[in-house]
């Protein structure tokens, strides 16, 4: 380690690992009873979609059974799911919304 010409110092990499927080998909599920217009209203109100986008995603859920309606941090995803479930319950529709790790 000195200055005697046989330097054996080791440079240690001390970069801090900054892991990005995991993201969560928010999923909307189809059912036979929730009116299409209500689902469109949910997508406009809670997911910031315009009417055309909301209608398209609603139809995807209607035809395929499920669709991703957004990707968020854990806290935001939980909030979205709770907002949708509360709104659906208030209007007595069986609409289901869930989240899963991306
Ligand atoms: N399948 C419903 C109907 O025919 C419409 C619907 C679409 C319901 C999307 C839920 O997430 C949903 N009225």
Short mmCIF file of C-alpha atoms and ligand atoms in Angstrom, two decimals:
data_model
loop_
_atom_site.label_atom_id
_atom_site.label_comp_id
_atom_site.label_asym_id
_atom_site.label_seq_id
_atom_site.Cartn_x
_atom_site.Cartn_y
_atom_site.Cartn_z
CA UNK A 1 0.00 0.00 0.00
CA UNK A 2 2.96 2.34 0.34
CA UNK A 3 4.89 4.14 -2.37
CA UNK A 4 7.51 1.40 -2.72
CA UNK A 5 6.48 0.38 -6.24
CA UNK A 6 4.63 -2.89 -5.37
CA UNK A 7 1.26 -1.28 -4.81
CA UNK A 8 -1.47 -3.86 -4.18
CA UNK A 9 -4.34 -1.52 -3.32
CA UNK A 10 -7.87 -2.64 -4.34
CA UNK A 11 -10.48 -0.17 -5.46
CA UNK A 12 -13.78 -1.30 -3.96
CA UNK A 13 -16.94 -0.51 -5.89
CA UNK A 14 -19.24 1.20 -3.45
CA UNK A 15 -22.09 2.20 -5.80
CA UNK A 16 -25.33 2.13 -3.92
CA UNK A 17 -27.99 -0.09 -5.48
CA UNK A 18 -31.05 2.06 -6.03
CA UNK A 19 -33.79 -0.43 -6.86
CA UNK A 20 -36.80 1.12 -8.53
CA UNK A 21 -40.03 0.40 -6.65
CA UNK A 22 -42.09 -2.42 -8.17
CA UNK A 23 -45.05 -1.47 -10.36
CA UNK A 24 -48.53 -2.94 -10.21
CA UNK A 25 -51.06 -3.50 -12.98
CA UNK A 26 -54.63 -2.52 -12.17
CA UNK A 27 -57.05 -4.94 -13.82
CA UNK A 28 -60.73 -4.54 -14.55
CA UNK A 29 -62.81 -7.73 -14.75
CA UNK A 30 -65.88 -8.40 -16.86
CA UNK A 31 -69.26 -9.38 -15.42
CA UNK A 32 -72.73 -9.79 -16.89
CA UNK A 33 -74.52 -7.04 -14.93
CA UNK A 34 -72.50 -3.82 -14.69
CA UNK A 35 -73.76 -1.44 -17.41
CA UNK A 36 -71.27 -0.58 -20.13
CA UNK A 37 -71.84 3.17 -19.54
CA UNK A 38 -70.93 2.75 -15.87
CA UNK A 39 -67.61 1.09 -16.75
CA UNK A 40 -66.86 3.88 -19.23
CA UNK A 41 -67.62 6.45 -16.50
CA UNK A 42 -65.25 4.62 -14.08
CA UNK A 43 -62.42 4.67 -16.61
CA UNK A 44 -62.94 8.38 -17.29
CA UNK A 45 -63.27 9.33 -13.62
CA UNK A 46 -60.48 7.28 -12.00
CA UNK A 47 -58.06 6.59 -14.85
CA UNK A 48 -58.12 9.92 -16.69
CA UNK A 49 -59.20 8.44 -20.01
CA UNK A 50 -61.16 10.37 -22.60
CA UNK A 51 -64.50 8.92 -23.72
CA UNK A 52 -63.11 7.13 -26.80
CA UNK A 53 -60.24 5.50 -24.85
CA UNK A 54 -62.59 4.52 -22.04
CA UNK A 55 -65.11 2.98 -24.44
CA UNK A 56 -62.37 0.99 -26.20
CA UNK A 57 -60.95 -0.43 -22.94
CA UNK A 58 -64.47 -1.22 -21.67
CA UNK A 59 -65.13 -3.20 -24.87
CA UNK A 60 -61.83 -5.06 -24.47
CA UNK A 61 -62.84 -6.13 -20.95
CA UNK A 62 -66.33 -7.04 -22.18
CA UNK A 63 -64.93 -9.25 -24.97
CA UNK A 64 -61.78 -10.69 -23.37
CA UNK A 65 -62.85 -10.87 -19.72
CA UNK A 66 -60.10 -8.67 -18.31
CA UNK A 67 -57.80 -5.80 -19.26
CA UNK A 68 -55.02 -3.75 -17.71
CA UNK A 69 -56.35 -0.24 -17.16
CA UNK A 70 -53.18 1.27 -15.71
CA UNK A 71 -49.76 0.63 -14.13
CA UNK A 72 -48.89 2.37 -10.85
CA UNK A 73 -46.83 2.26 -7.67
CA UNK A 74 -48.25 -0.04 -4.97
CA UNK A 75 -49.89 2.81 -3.06
CA UNK A 76 -51.51 4.43 -6.09
CA UNK A 77 -52.70 1.06 -7.43
CA UNK A 78 -54.30 0.25 -4.05
CA UNK A 79 -56.04 3.62 -4.06
CA UNK A 80 -57.39 3.12 -7.60
CA UNK A 81 -58.72 -0.35 -6.75
CA UNK A 82 -60.40 0.97 -3.59
CA UNK A 83 -61.94 3.93 -5.46
CA UNK A 84 -63.37 1.67 -8.18
CA UNK A 85 -64.69 -0.91 -5.70
CA UNK A 86 -66.29 1.81 -3.51
CA UNK A 87 -67.89 3.54 -6.49
CA UNK A 88 -69.25 0.23 -7.84
CA UNK A 89 -70.64 -0.74 -4.42
CA UNK A 90 -72.28 2.66 -3.99
CA UNK A 91 -74.09 2.07 -7.28
CA UNK A 92 -74.77 -1.59 -6.44
CA UNK A 93 -72.87 -2.95 -9.44
CA UNK A 94 -70.76 -6.13 -9.12
CA UNK A 95 -67.81 -4.62 -11.01
CA UNK A 96 -64.49 -6.08 -9.83
CA UNK A 97 -61.09 -4.39 -9.93
CA UNK A 98 -57.83 -5.98 -8.76
CA UNK A 99 -54.09 -5.39 -8.90
CA UNK A 100 -51.08 -7.60 -9.53
CA UNK A 101 -47.35 -7.09 -9.52
CA UNK A 102 -46.05 -6.33 -13.01
N1 LIG B 1 -70.33 -7.19 -19.69
C1 LIG B 1 -71.04 -6.00 -19.26
C2 LIG B 1 -72.35 -5.87 -20.00
O1 LIG B 1 -72.55 -6.52 -21.00
C3 LIG B 1 -70.21 -4.73 -19.49
C4 LIG B 1 -68.94 -4.73 -18.69
C5 LIG B 1 -67.76 -4.33 -19.31
C6 LIG B 1 -68.91 -5.07 -17.36
C7 LIG B 1 -66.56 -4.27 -18.59
C8 LIG B 1 -67.74 -5.03 -16.62
O2 LIG B 1 -65.40 -4.54 -16.53
C9 LIG B 1 -66.56 -4.63 -17.24
N2 LIG B 1 -73.25 -5.03 -19.51
#
